[in-house]
Amino acid sequence: FSGYDFPLDPFYFMKYVFTNGKILNGTKDMQVQEGQVILVENERITEILPAEEAGKRNLKASGYEEIDLQGKYILPGLINMHVHLAGNGKPQKKQRDNEALVKKIMSNGLTKAIAYHMVCGFAKDELYSGVTTIRTVGGLGDFDTRLRDDIAAGKKPGPRILAANEGISVPGGHMAGSVAIAAGSIEEALQHLEIAKAQKVDLVKLMITGGVLDAKEKGVPGELKMAPEMVKAVCDKAHAMGYKVAAHVESPKGVKVALQNGVDSIEHGAKADEEMIALFKEHNAFLCTTLSPALPYALFDRSITNASEVEQFNGNVVFEGIIDCAKAAIANDIPVVLGNDVGCPWITQYDFWRELYYFHKYVGVSNTFALYTATCRGAEMAGIGDITGTLEPGKCADMIVVEKNPLEDIRALRNVDMVVSQGKVLRSPKVKKKQIVETELDKFL
């Protein structure tokens, strides 16, 4: 796979010393650290030490290859906590029948092979844009776990994947029949859990409410679709199996039903009140903020999105609800992570940096907190904080290099000069971008 310094062989390792870089370690109070070098061996950071001390060791004689960062910034790879690998973010002139499309795609071996190849390409785009870990929350069949294993085995380029495969919805529910199965009963939902376990998923995803495009009237996005009894039954069994449960919810009622019945993470969120905050704390749940997919529906002119007046109105309700929920969570020390719900119209596999920018702009956090949220905090909430998320000895060498300081301007993450993924070095990564998406979204920077 072109771009890497060596073949994607899991048993082939290099030893690198990264010099002349400005280090941002990913911690909550990170500051620029200069005059230090990073040593990487066998996928992991082995040491971070003063350049003077490294100079005395004659590392070249010990087999280290020097990578001179020439004063650029090196920081942890980004962690995108809400991804649908089956989508490319292409703007739509009208709503598609996703269920019919997926049924057609998955109907025979040839179209399934083509679809898997497409999904592999989207994962590569995530990596090449600086995202070294993704959490998938609804996909085609078992593609996500299959690709996770292909990447881990060195067969495909891509980020570390924490995979849910298909989500669990209900007939007529959010994404039912496309990236989620439609469970008509609690028994069917629990049967799907057994299938997910056999596929060796990393987490479970529920579609508890509808979304912006599901609502037929103004002011009712996020209508409750899944019965509380089903939510509880799935959460109880998933927890017994050792899985965390993430849930799509876009209304206050939906958030409360999810938390009351055992969900571990709220994906998206809604306008918060004291009861909701108390439920988050009582159940030790976290919030995955996703501003990117709601922004076009809320803020674009309808001539651009081709959205109806109802869809635009509801898009704004959801957008404001997500912002309010994020602000309330941060004010009450509830953990927040970031995902851009990639696959929705206008949201691409290479634009996760925009989610950090929106988090700063609309929620009002500092650039430092936004970067911490998308690195260290994301890893902690994903249960892999001992593996990745910060630059420190013993952690996996998941790193990106950018020319300018993202603590001063998050937009520095837009152009990544180098990606290091589990010790593999990718120089000058390039992704093919959609100009119409760039043009319209850039208006909100």
Tab-separated table of C-alpha atoms in Angstrom:
chain	number	residue	atom	x	y	z
A	1	PHE	CA	0.000	0.000	0.000
A	2	SER	CA	1.799	3.074	-1.243
A	3	GLY	CA	2.760	5.757	1.227
A	4	TYR	CA	4.029	3.628	4.096
A	5	ASP	CA	7.742	3.368	4.765
A	6	PHE	CA	7.539	-0.408	4.584
A	7	PRO	CA	5.098	-3.211	3.776
A	8	LEU	CA	2.039	-3.615	5.979
A	9	ASP	CA	3.472	-6.631	7.759
A	10	PRO	CA	2.536	-6.929	11.444
A	11	PHE	CA	5.868	-8.593	12.179
A	12	TYR	CA	7.998	-5.975	10.438
A	13	PHE	CA	8.989	-3.143	12.772
A	14	MET	CA	11.202	-0.100	12.505
A	15	LYS	CA	12.953	1.983	15.127
A	16	TYR	CA	12.499	5.728	14.782
A	17	VAL	CA	13.695	8.782	16.636
A	18	PHE	CA	11.583	11.881	15.988
A	19	THR	CA	13.694	14.998	16.430
A	20	ASN	CA	13.186	18.780	16.247
A	21	GLY	CA	9.454	18.512	16.874
A	22	LYS	CA	7.164	20.569	19.083
A	23	ILE	CA	5.290	18.050	21.219
A	24	LEU	CA	1.634	18.293	22.254
A	25	ASN	CA	1.036	15.265	24.470
A	26	GLY	CA	-2.793	15.167	24.414
A	27	THR	CA	-3.374	15.712	28.133
A	28	LYS	CA	-5.972	18.149	29.445
A	29	ASP	CA	-3.443	20.868	30.245
A	30	MET	CA	-1.068	20.182	27.357
A	31	GLN	CA	1.423	22.824	26.375
A	32	VAL	CA	4.041	22.882	23.647
A	33	GLN	CA	7.155	20.963	24.714
A	34	GLU	CA	10.388	21.659	22.858
A	35	GLY	CA	13.879	20.226	23.053
A	36	GLN	CA	12.728	16.618	23.396
A	37	VAL	CA	12.790	13.615	21.085
A	38	ILE	CA	10.440	10.665	20.782
A	39	LEU	CA	11.765	7.123	20.416
A	40	VAL	CA	9.521	4.527	18.776
A	41	GLU	CA	10.166	0.798	18.550
A	42	ASN	CA	7.879	-2.154	17.818
A	43	GLU	CA	4.702	-0.052	17.480
A	44	ARG	CA	5.208	1.764	20.784
A	45	ILE	CA	6.716	4.915	22.160
A	46	THR	CA	9.620	3.696	24.278
A	47	GLU	CA	10.998	7.008	25.530
A	48	ILE	CA	10.549	10.763	25.380
A	49	LEU	CA	13.786	12.351	26.479
A	50	PRO	CA	15.825	15.556	26.163
A	51	ALA	CA	17.512	15.952	22.789
A	52	GLU	CA	20.910	16.385	24.484
A	53	GLU	CA	20.600	13.034	26.215
A	54	ALA	CA	19.496	11.340	22.989
A	55	GLY	CA	22.489	12.842	21.214
A	56	LYS	CA	24.865	11.109	23.599
A	57	ARG	CA	23.483	7.654	22.846
A	58	ASN	CA	24.459	7.315	19.192
A	59	LEU	CA	20.986	6.028	18.361
A	60	LYS	CA	21.842	5.590	14.698
A	61	ALA	CA	24.300	2.864	15.625
A	62	SER	CA	21.482	1.180	17.556
A	63	GLY	CA	19.375	0.977	14.413
A	64	TYR	CA	17.192	4.074	14.819
A	65	GLU	CA	16.167	6.055	11.762
A	66	GLU	CA	15.960	9.776	12.446
A	67	ILE	CA	12.867	11.659	11.318
A	68	ASP	CA	13.601	15.383	11.505
A	69	LEU	CA	10.290	17.210	12.055
A	70	GLN	CA	11.867	20.583	11.259
A	71	GLY	CA	10.010	22.481	13.950
A	72	LYS	CA	6.562	21.076	13.177
A	73	TYR	CA	4.037	19.956	15.778
A	74	ILE	CA	3.639	16.298	16.743
A	75	LEU	CA	0.579	15.170	18.684
A	76	PRO	CA	-1.602	12.100	19.271
A	77	GLY	CA	-3.613	10.776	16.348
A	78	LEU	CA	-7.249	11.880	16.465
A	79	ILE	CA	-10.025	9.590	17.713
A	80	ASN	CA	-13.348	9.785	15.859
A	81	MET	CA	-15.932	8.225	18.161
A	82	HIS	CA	-18.941	8.172	15.828
A	83	VAL	CA	-18.365	6.760	12.344
A	84	HIS	CA	-20.450	4.974	9.730
A	85	LEU	CA	-17.904	3.519	7.309
A	86	ALA	CA	-20.501	2.851	4.624
A	87	GLY	CA	-21.055	6.542	3.832
A	88	ASN	CA	-19.060	9.057	1.825
A	89	GLY	CA	-20.864	12.272	2.802
A	90	LYS	CA	-21.971	13.073	-0.735
A	91	PRO	CA	-24.665	15.791	-0.744
A	92	GLN	CA	-28.098	14.473	-1.790
A	93	LYS	CA	-30.678	16.251	-3.909
A	94	LYS	CA	-33.364	14.122	-2.314
A	95	GLN	CA	-33.592	11.484	0.389
A	96	ARG	CA	-32.518	8.001	-0.679
A	97	ASP	CA	-34.264	4.778	0.184
A	98	ASN	CA	-31.322	3.478	2.187
A	99	GLU	CA	-33.028	0.222	3.053
A	100	ALA	CA	-33.633	-0.663	-0.599
A	101	LEU	CA	-30.093	0.396	-1.548
A	102	VAL	CA	-28.447	-1.730	1.147
A	103	LYS	CA	-30.642	-4.697	0.316
A	104	LYS	CA	-29.467	-4.463	-3.290
A	105	ILE	CA	-25.803	-4.043	-2.318
A	106	MET	CA	-25.822	-7.025	0.018
A	107	SER	CA	-27.808	-9.271	-2.339
A	108	ASN	CA	-24.881	-10.988	-4.086
A	109	GLY	CA	-21.185	-11.658	-3.764
A	110	LEU	CA	-20.037	-9.204	-6.434
A	111	THR	CA	-21.845	-6.155	-5.096
A	112	LYS	CA	-20.841	-7.074	-1.541
A	113	ALA	CA	-17.195	-7.270	-2.625
A	114	ILE	CA	-17.456	-3.868	-4.293
A	115	ALA	CA	-19.068	-2.418	-1.178
A	116	TYR	CA	-16.364	-3.841	1.075
A	117	HIS	CA	-13.687	-2.349	-1.173
A	118	MET	CA	-15.474	1.016	-0.865
A	119	VAL	CA	-15.588	0.743	2.926
A	120	CYS	CA	-11.856	-0.057	2.968
A	121	GLY	CA	-11.226	3.119	0.983
A	122	PHE	CA	-13.211	5.208	3.438
A	123	ALA	CA	-11.226	3.800	6.366
A	124	LYS	CA	-8.029	4.699	4.532
A	125	ASP	CA	-9.326	8.278	4.153
A	126	GLU	CA	-9.844	8.465	7.923
A	127	LEU	CA	-6.250	7.412	8.532
A	128	TYR	CA	-4.763	9.652	5.862
A	129	SER	CA	-6.546	12.659	7.355
A	130	GLY	CA	-4.989	12.078	10.781
A	131	VAL	CA	-7.557	9.854	12.512
A	132	THR	CA	-5.762	6.847	13.978
A	133	THR	CA	-8.718	5.332	15.873
A	134	ILE	CA	-12.396	5.153	14.949
A	135	ARG	CA	-15.453	3.793	16.724
A	136	THR	CA	-18.049	2.527	14.250
A	137	VAL	CA	-21.692	2.691	15.303
A	138	GLY	CA	-23.670	1.109	12.490
A	139	GLY	CA	-22.427	-0.517	9.312
A	140	LEU	CA	-23.056	-3.012	6.542
A	141	GLY	CA	-23.293	-6.596	7.796
A	142	ASP	CA	-20.024	-7.630	9.437
A	143	PHE	CA	-17.858	-5.347	7.291
A	144	ASP	CA	-16.570	-3.296	10.229
A	145	THR	CA	-15.228	-6.193	12.291
A	146	ARG	CA	-13.863	-7.805	9.132
A	147	LEU	CA	-11.996	-4.634	8.199
A	148	ARG	CA	-10.845	-4.160	11.792
A	149	ASP	CA	-9.203	-7.567	11.623
A	150	ASP	CA	-7.756	-6.996	8.137
A	151	ILE	CA	-6.134	-3.766	9.321
A	152	ALA	CA	-4.804	-5.402	12.493
A	153	ALA	CA	-3.335	-8.218	10.379
A	154	GLY	CA	-1.584	-5.723	8.096
A	155	LYS	CA	-3.717	-6.580	5.063
A	156	LYS	CA	-5.315	-3.137	4.688
A	157	PRO	CA	-4.284	0.410	5.602
A	158	GLY	CA	-6.557	2.088	8.101
A	159	PRO	CA	-7.040	3.260	11.667
A	160	ARG	CA	-7.629	1.109	14.723
A	161	ILE	CA	-11.324	0.184	14.653
A	162	LEU	CA	-13.684	-0.374	17.543
A	163	ALA	CA	-16.641	-1.920	15.735
A	164	ALA	CA	-20.336	-2.323	16.449
A	165	ASN	CA	-21.297	-3.685	13.011
A	166	GLU	CA	-25.061	-3.317	12.488
A	167	GLY	CA	-26.971	-1.353	15.079
A	168	ILE	CA	-30.281	-2.461	16.554
A	169	SER	CA	-33.336	-0.453	15.564
A	170	VAL	CA	-37.061	-1.238	15.275
A	171	PRO	CA	-39.359	-1.459	12.238
A	172	GLY	CA	-39.685	2.080	10.918
A	173	GLY	CA	-36.901	3.205	13.258
A	174	HIS	CA	-33.736	5.142	12.543
A	175	MET	CA	-31.575	3.463	9.865
A	176	ALA	CA	-33.649	0.266	10.092
A	177	GLY	CA	-32.703	-2.104	7.285
A	178	SER	CA	-29.586	-0.188	6.244
A	179	VAL	CA	-26.866	0.072	8.907
A	180	ALA	CA	-29.163	-1.326	11.616
A	181	ILE	CA	-31.411	-4.352	11.800
A	182	ALA	CA	-35.108	-3.846	12.534
A	183	ALA	CA	-35.942	-5.892	15.634
A	184	GLY	CA	-39.678	-6.387	15.902
A	185	SER	CA	-39.505	-7.777	19.433
A	186	ILE	CA	-37.208	-8.029	22.423
A	187	GLU	CA	-36.497	-11.625	21.445
A	188	GLU	CA	-35.313	-10.539	17.969
A	189	ALA	CA	-33.127	-7.833	19.482
A	190	LEU	CA	-31.489	-10.333	21.839
A	191	GLN	CA	-30.972	-12.774	18.961
A	192	HIS	CA	-29.092	-10.045	17.125
A	193	LEU	CA	-26.878	-9.616	20.184
A	194	GLU	CA	-25.866	-13.256	19.848
A	195	ILE	CA	-25.008	-12.662	16.179
A	196	ALA	CA	-22.969	-9.598	17.142
A	197	LYS	CA	-21.119	-11.633	19.755
A	198	ALA	CA	-20.279	-14.276	17.156
A	199	GLN	CA	-18.914	-11.497	14.935
A	200	LYS	CA	-16.733	-10.380	17.880
A	201	VAL	CA	-17.946	-6.804	17.980
A	202	ASP	CA	-16.384	-4.312	20.385
A	203	LEU	CA	-19.580	-2.529	21.403
A	204	VAL	CA	-23.339	-2.492	20.781
A	205	LYS	CA	-25.328	0.318	19.146
A	206	LEU	CA	-29.031	1.077	19.663
A	207	MET	CA	-31.197	3.403	17.562
A	208	ILE	CA	-33.624	4.578	20.254
A	209	THR	CA	-35.138	7.660	18.620
A	210	GLY	CA	-35.686	8.973	15.134
A	211	GLY	CA	-33.546	11.718	13.637
A	212	VAL	CA	-33.871	14.951	11.709
A	213	LEU	CA	-35.013	13.303	8.493
A	214	ASP	CA	-37.412	10.899	10.228
A	215	ALA	CA	-39.620	13.649	11.652
A	216	LYS	CA	-42.681	14.595	9.618
A	217	GLU	CA	-43.678	17.673	11.646
A	218	LYS	CA	-41.878	20.721	13.022
A	219	GLY	CA	-40.470	20.373	16.506
A	220	VAL	CA	-40.618	16.587	16.783
A	221	PRO	CA	-37.180	15.272	15.752
A	222	GLY	CA	-35.932	12.476	17.910
A	223	GLU	CA	-39.311	10.842	18.452
A	224	LEU	CA	-39.004	7.810	20.736
A	225	LYS	CA	-39.077	4.669	18.582
A	226	MET	CA	-37.694	1.896	20.792
A	227	ALA	CA	-39.668	0.825	23.851
A	228	PRO	CA	-37.915	1.287	27.202
A	229	GLU	CA	-38.370	-2.430	27.875
A	230	MET	CA	-36.347	-3.317	24.779
A	231	VAL	CA	-33.625	-0.823	25.692
A	232	LYS	CA	-33.307	-2.376	29.154
A	233	ALA	CA	-33.331	-5.965	27.906
A	234	VAL	CA	-30.590	-5.279	25.351
A	235	CYS	CA	-28.461	-3.276	27.783
A	236	ASP	CA	-28.752	-5.923	30.501
A	237	LYS	CA	-27.697	-8.722	28.170
A	238	ALA	CA	-24.987	-6.669	26.455
A	239	HIS	CA	-23.480	-5.771	29.815
A	240	ALA	CA	-23.578	-9.425	30.878
A	241	MET	CA	-21.634	-10.194	27.692
A	242	GLY	CA	-19.072	-7.511	28.532
A	243	TYR	CA	-20.166	-4.890	25.995
A	244	LYS	CA	-20.787	-1.171	26.385
A	245	VAL	CA	-23.912	0.177	24.707
A	246	ALA	CA	-24.035	3.366	22.632
A	247	ALA	CA	-27.379	4.884	21.643
A	248	HIS	CA	-28.599	7.252	18.939
A	249	VAL	CA	-30.874	9.744	20.723
A	250	GLU	CA	-31.939	13.220	19.599
A	251	SER	CA	-34.631	14.274	22.088
A	252	PRO	CA	-34.765	14.900	25.855
A	253	LYS	CA	-37.224	12.027	26.290
A	254	GLY	CA	-34.974	9.711	24.307
A	255	VAL	CA	-31.891	10.615	26.344
A	256	LYS	CA	-33.720	9.940	29.603
A	257	VAL	CA	-35.129	6.592	28.423
A	258	ALA	CA	-31.647	5.572	27.272
A	259	LEU	CA	-29.948	6.474	30.541
A	260	GLN	CA	-32.684	5.066	32.769
A	261	ASN	CA	-32.370	1.697	31.050
A	262	GLY	CA	-28.618	1.220	30.999
A	263	VAL	CA	-27.082	2.918	27.952
A	264	ASP	CA	-23.402	3.804	28.463
A	265	SER	CA	-23.014	6.606	25.909
A	266	ILE	CA	-25.441	9.097	24.439
A	267	GLU	CA	-24.713	9.756	20.784
A	268	HIS	CA	-25.778	13.263	19.681
A	269	GLY	CA	-27.804	14.456	22.707
A	270	ALA	CA	-30.615	16.952	23.319
A	271	LYS	CA	-31.469	19.989	25.433
A	272	ALA	CA	-30.525	19.137	28.988
A	273	ASP	CA	-32.284	19.636	32.306
A	274	GLU	CA	-31.446	18.724	35.894
A	275	GLU	CA	-33.024	15.282	35.607
A	276	MET	CA	-30.930	14.427	32.569
A	277	ILE	CA	-27.715	15.585	34.211
A	278	ALA	CA	-28.534	13.520	37.312
A	279	LEU	CA	-29.115	10.446	35.135
A	280	PHE	CA	-25.775	10.892	33.348
A	281	LYS	CA	-24.018	11.002	36.715
A	282	GLU	CA	-26.025	8.181	38.284
A	283	HIS	CA	-25.211	5.800	35.430
A	284	ASN	CA	-21.628	7.012	34.770
A	285	ALA	CA	-22.535	7.604	31.134
A	286	PHE	CA	-20.709	9.845	28.694
A	287	LEU	CA	-21.788	12.058	25.822
A	288	CYS	CA	-20.586	11.802	22.226
A	289	THR	CA	-21.111	15.230	20.710
A	290	THR	CA	-21.785	15.302	16.946
A	291	LEU	CA	-22.244	18.837	15.646
A	292	SER	CA	-21.182	18.147	12.067
A	293	PRO	CA	-24.284	16.370	10.659
A	294	ALA	CA	-26.820	18.815	12.112
A	295	LEU	CA	-25.004	21.981	11.024
A	296	PRO	CA	-25.858	21.827	7.285
A	297	TYR	CA	-29.547	21.213	7.964
A	298	ALA	CA	-29.658	23.996	10.539
A	299	LEU	CA	-27.480	26.666	8.947
A	300	PHE	CA	-27.223	26.096	5.178
A	301	ASP	CA	-29.634	27.791	2.822
A	302	ARG	CA	-32.250	25.231	1.771
A	303	SER	CA	-31.312	25.785	-1.867
A	304	ILE	CA	-27.989	24.132	-1.002
A	305	THR	CA	-29.193	21.239	1.151
A	306	ASN	CA	-32.443	20.625	-0.752
A	307	ALA	CA	-34.021	20.227	2.690
A	308	SER	CA	-37.675	20.944	3.300
A	309	GLU	CA	-38.754	23.708	5.655
A	310	VAL	CA	-39.671	21.040	8.227
A	311	GLU	CA	-36.255	19.369	7.907
A	312	GLN	CA	-34.434	22.668	8.305
A	313	PHE	CA	-36.505	23.617	11.347
A	314	ASN	CA	-35.904	20.239	12.962
A	315	GLY	CA	-32.230	20.350	12.006
A	316	ASN	CA	-31.931	23.545	14.004
A	317	VAL	CA	-33.743	21.978	16.982
A	318	VAL	CA	-31.267	19.078	16.961
A	319	PHE	CA	-28.240	21.339	16.394
A	320	GLU	CA	-29.160	23.608	19.304
A	321	GLY	CA	-29.988	20.578	21.455
A	322	ILE	CA	-26.582	19.002	20.842
A	323	ILE	CA	-24.844	22.281	21.700
A	324	ASP	CA	-26.900	22.683	24.881
A	325	CYS	CA	-26.253	19.089	25.941
A	326	ALA	CA	-22.501	19.466	25.413
A	327	LYS	CA	-22.366	22.710	27.389
A	328	ALA	CA	-24.377	21.217	30.246
A	329	ALA	CA	-22.228	18.068	30.305
A	330	ILE	CA	-18.986	20.037	30.487
A	331	ALA	CA	-20.379	22.339	33.186
A	332	ASN	CA	-21.310	19.293	35.270
A	333	ASP	CA	-18.082	17.275	34.744
A	334	ILE	CA	-19.776	14.674	32.554
A	335	PRO	CA	-17.251	13.180	30.121
A	336	VAL	CA	-17.619	14.339	26.521
A	337	VAL	CA	-16.048	12.836	23.395
A	338	LEU	CA	-16.330	13.831	19.743
A	339	GLY	CA	-17.609	12.126	16.601
A	340	ASN	CA	-18.682	13.621	13.303
A	341	ASP	CA	-21.319	11.036	12.305
A	342	VAL	CA	-19.488	10.614	9.042
A	343	GLY	CA	-21.653	9.251	6.271
A	344	CYS	CA	-24.410	11.812	6.722
A	345	PRO	CA	-24.764	14.234	3.779
A	346	TRP	CA	-21.953	16.834	3.710
A	347	ILE	CA	-19.868	14.894	6.281
A	348	THR	CA	-16.870	13.138	4.754
A	349	GLN	CA	-14.413	10.542	5.995
A	350	TYR	CA	-11.548	13.076	5.915
A	351	ASP	CA	-13.107	16.048	7.722
A	352	PHE	CA	-13.106	15.094	11.393
A	353	TRP	CA	-11.024	18.182	12.204
A	354	ARG	CA	-14.136	20.268	11.541
A	355	GLU	CA	-15.898	18.648	14.507
A	356	LEU	CA	-13.144	19.935	16.792
A	357	TYR	CA	-13.507	23.386	15.246
A	358	TYR	CA	-17.289	23.408	15.751
A	359	PHE	CA	-16.833	22.194	19.338
A	360	HIS	CA	-14.630	25.213	19.959
A	361	LYS	CA	-16.834	27.670	18.051
A	362	TYR	CA	-20.324	26.659	19.166
A	363	VAL	CA	-19.793	24.992	22.559
A	364	GLY	CA	-17.183	27.554	23.545
A	365	VAL	CA	-14.335	25.315	24.703
A	366	SER	CA	-10.677	26.185	24.238
A	367	ASN	CA	-8.679	24.713	21.386
A	368	THR	CA	-6.672	22.817	23.986
A	369	PHE	CA	-9.811	21.238	25.465
A	370	ALA	CA	-11.120	20.353	21.996
A	371	LEU	CA	-7.871	18.578	21.140
A	372	TYR	CA	-7.811	16.812	24.522
A	373	THR	CA	-11.401	15.673	23.943
A	374	ALA	CA	-10.508	14.173	20.556
A	375	THR	CA	-7.400	12.393	21.826
A	376	CYS	CA	-6.882	11.495	25.488
A	377	ARG	CA	-10.546	11.758	26.525
A	378	GLY	CA	-11.776	9.762	23.554
A	379	ALA	CA	-9.325	6.972	24.305
A	380	GLU	CA	-10.322	6.871	27.964
A	381	MET	CA	-14.047	6.673	27.222
A	382	ALA	CA	-13.466	4.048	24.525
A	383	GLY	CA	-11.681	1.891	27.098
A	384	ILE	CA	-8.301	2.109	25.391
A	385	GLY	CA	-6.691	4.868	27.421
A	386	ASP	CA	-3.867	2.529	28.368
A	387	ILE	CA	-3.086	1.981	24.684
A	388	THR	CA	-3.436	5.324	22.908
A	389	GLY	CA	-4.644	8.914	23.196
A	390	THR	CA	-1.511	10.568	24.606
A	391	LEU	CA	2.170	10.711	23.768
A	392	GLU	CA	3.953	8.926	26.580
A	393	PRO	CA	6.243	5.922	26.963
A	394	GLY	CA	4.428	2.614	26.746
A	395	LYS	CA	1.579	3.962	24.616
A	396	CYS	CA	1.082	2.974	20.995
A	397	ALA	CA	2.854	5.224	18.501
A	398	ASP	CA	-0.315	6.831	17.104
A	399	MET	CA	0.812	10.317	16.115
A	400	ILE	CA	0.252	13.051	13.559
A	401	VAL	CA	2.458	15.921	12.444
A	402	VAL	CA	1.137	19.336	11.372
A	403	GLU	CA	2.915	22.517	10.374
A	404	LYS	CA	1.123	24.987	12.666
A	405	ASN	CA	0.018	24.958	16.295
A	406	PRO	CA	-3.548	23.583	16.715
A	407	LEU	CA	-3.698	25.069	20.219
A	408	GLU	CA	-3.721	28.459	18.514
A	409	ASP	CA	-5.989	27.447	15.621
A	410	ILE	CA	-7.702	24.055	15.272
A	411	ARG	CA	-7.691	24.541	11.508
A	412	ALA	CA	-4.016	23.550	11.638
A	413	LEU	CA	-5.344	19.951	11.650
A	414	ARG	CA	-6.816	20.373	8.191
A	415	ASN	CA	-3.521	19.525	6.497
A	416	VAL	CA	-1.562	16.647	8.004
A	417	ASP	CA	2.079	16.271	6.997
A	418	MET	CA	2.639	12.832	8.498
A	419	VAL	CA	0.656	10.062	10.163
A	420	VAL	CA	2.172	7.424	12.422
A	421	SER	CA	-0.232	4.564	13.065
A	422	GLN	CA	0.888	1.901	15.525
A	423	GLY	CA	4.476	2.650	14.613
A	424	LYS	CA	3.968	2.677	10.833
A	425	VAL	CA	5.001	5.961	9.210
A	426	LEU	CA	2.974	7.548	6.421
A	427	ARG	CA	4.613	10.604	4.869
A	428	SER	CA	2.674	13.341	3.039
A	429	PRO	CA	-0.721	11.595	3.093
A	430	LYS	CA	-3.253	12.762	0.522
A	431	VAL	CA	-7.013	12.332	0.276
A	432	LYS	CA	-9.337	13.230	-2.586
A	433	LYS	CA	-11.672	15.981	-1.437
A	434	LYS	CA	-15.153	17.001	-2.592
A	435	GLN	CA	-14.984	20.638	-3.697
A	436	ILE	CA	-18.670	21.438	-3.156
A	437	VAL	CA	-18.408	20.170	0.422
A	438	GLU	CA	-15.255	22.196	1.043
A	439	THR	CA	-16.783	25.357	-0.415
A	440	GLU	CA	-20.030	25.251	1.552
A	441	LEU	CA	-18.636	24.083	4.899
A	442	ASP	CA	-15.770	26.584	4.787
A	443	LYS	CA	-18.357	29.362	5.033
A	444	PHE	CA	-18.804	28.404	8.681
A	445	LEU	CA	-15.160	28.542	9.700
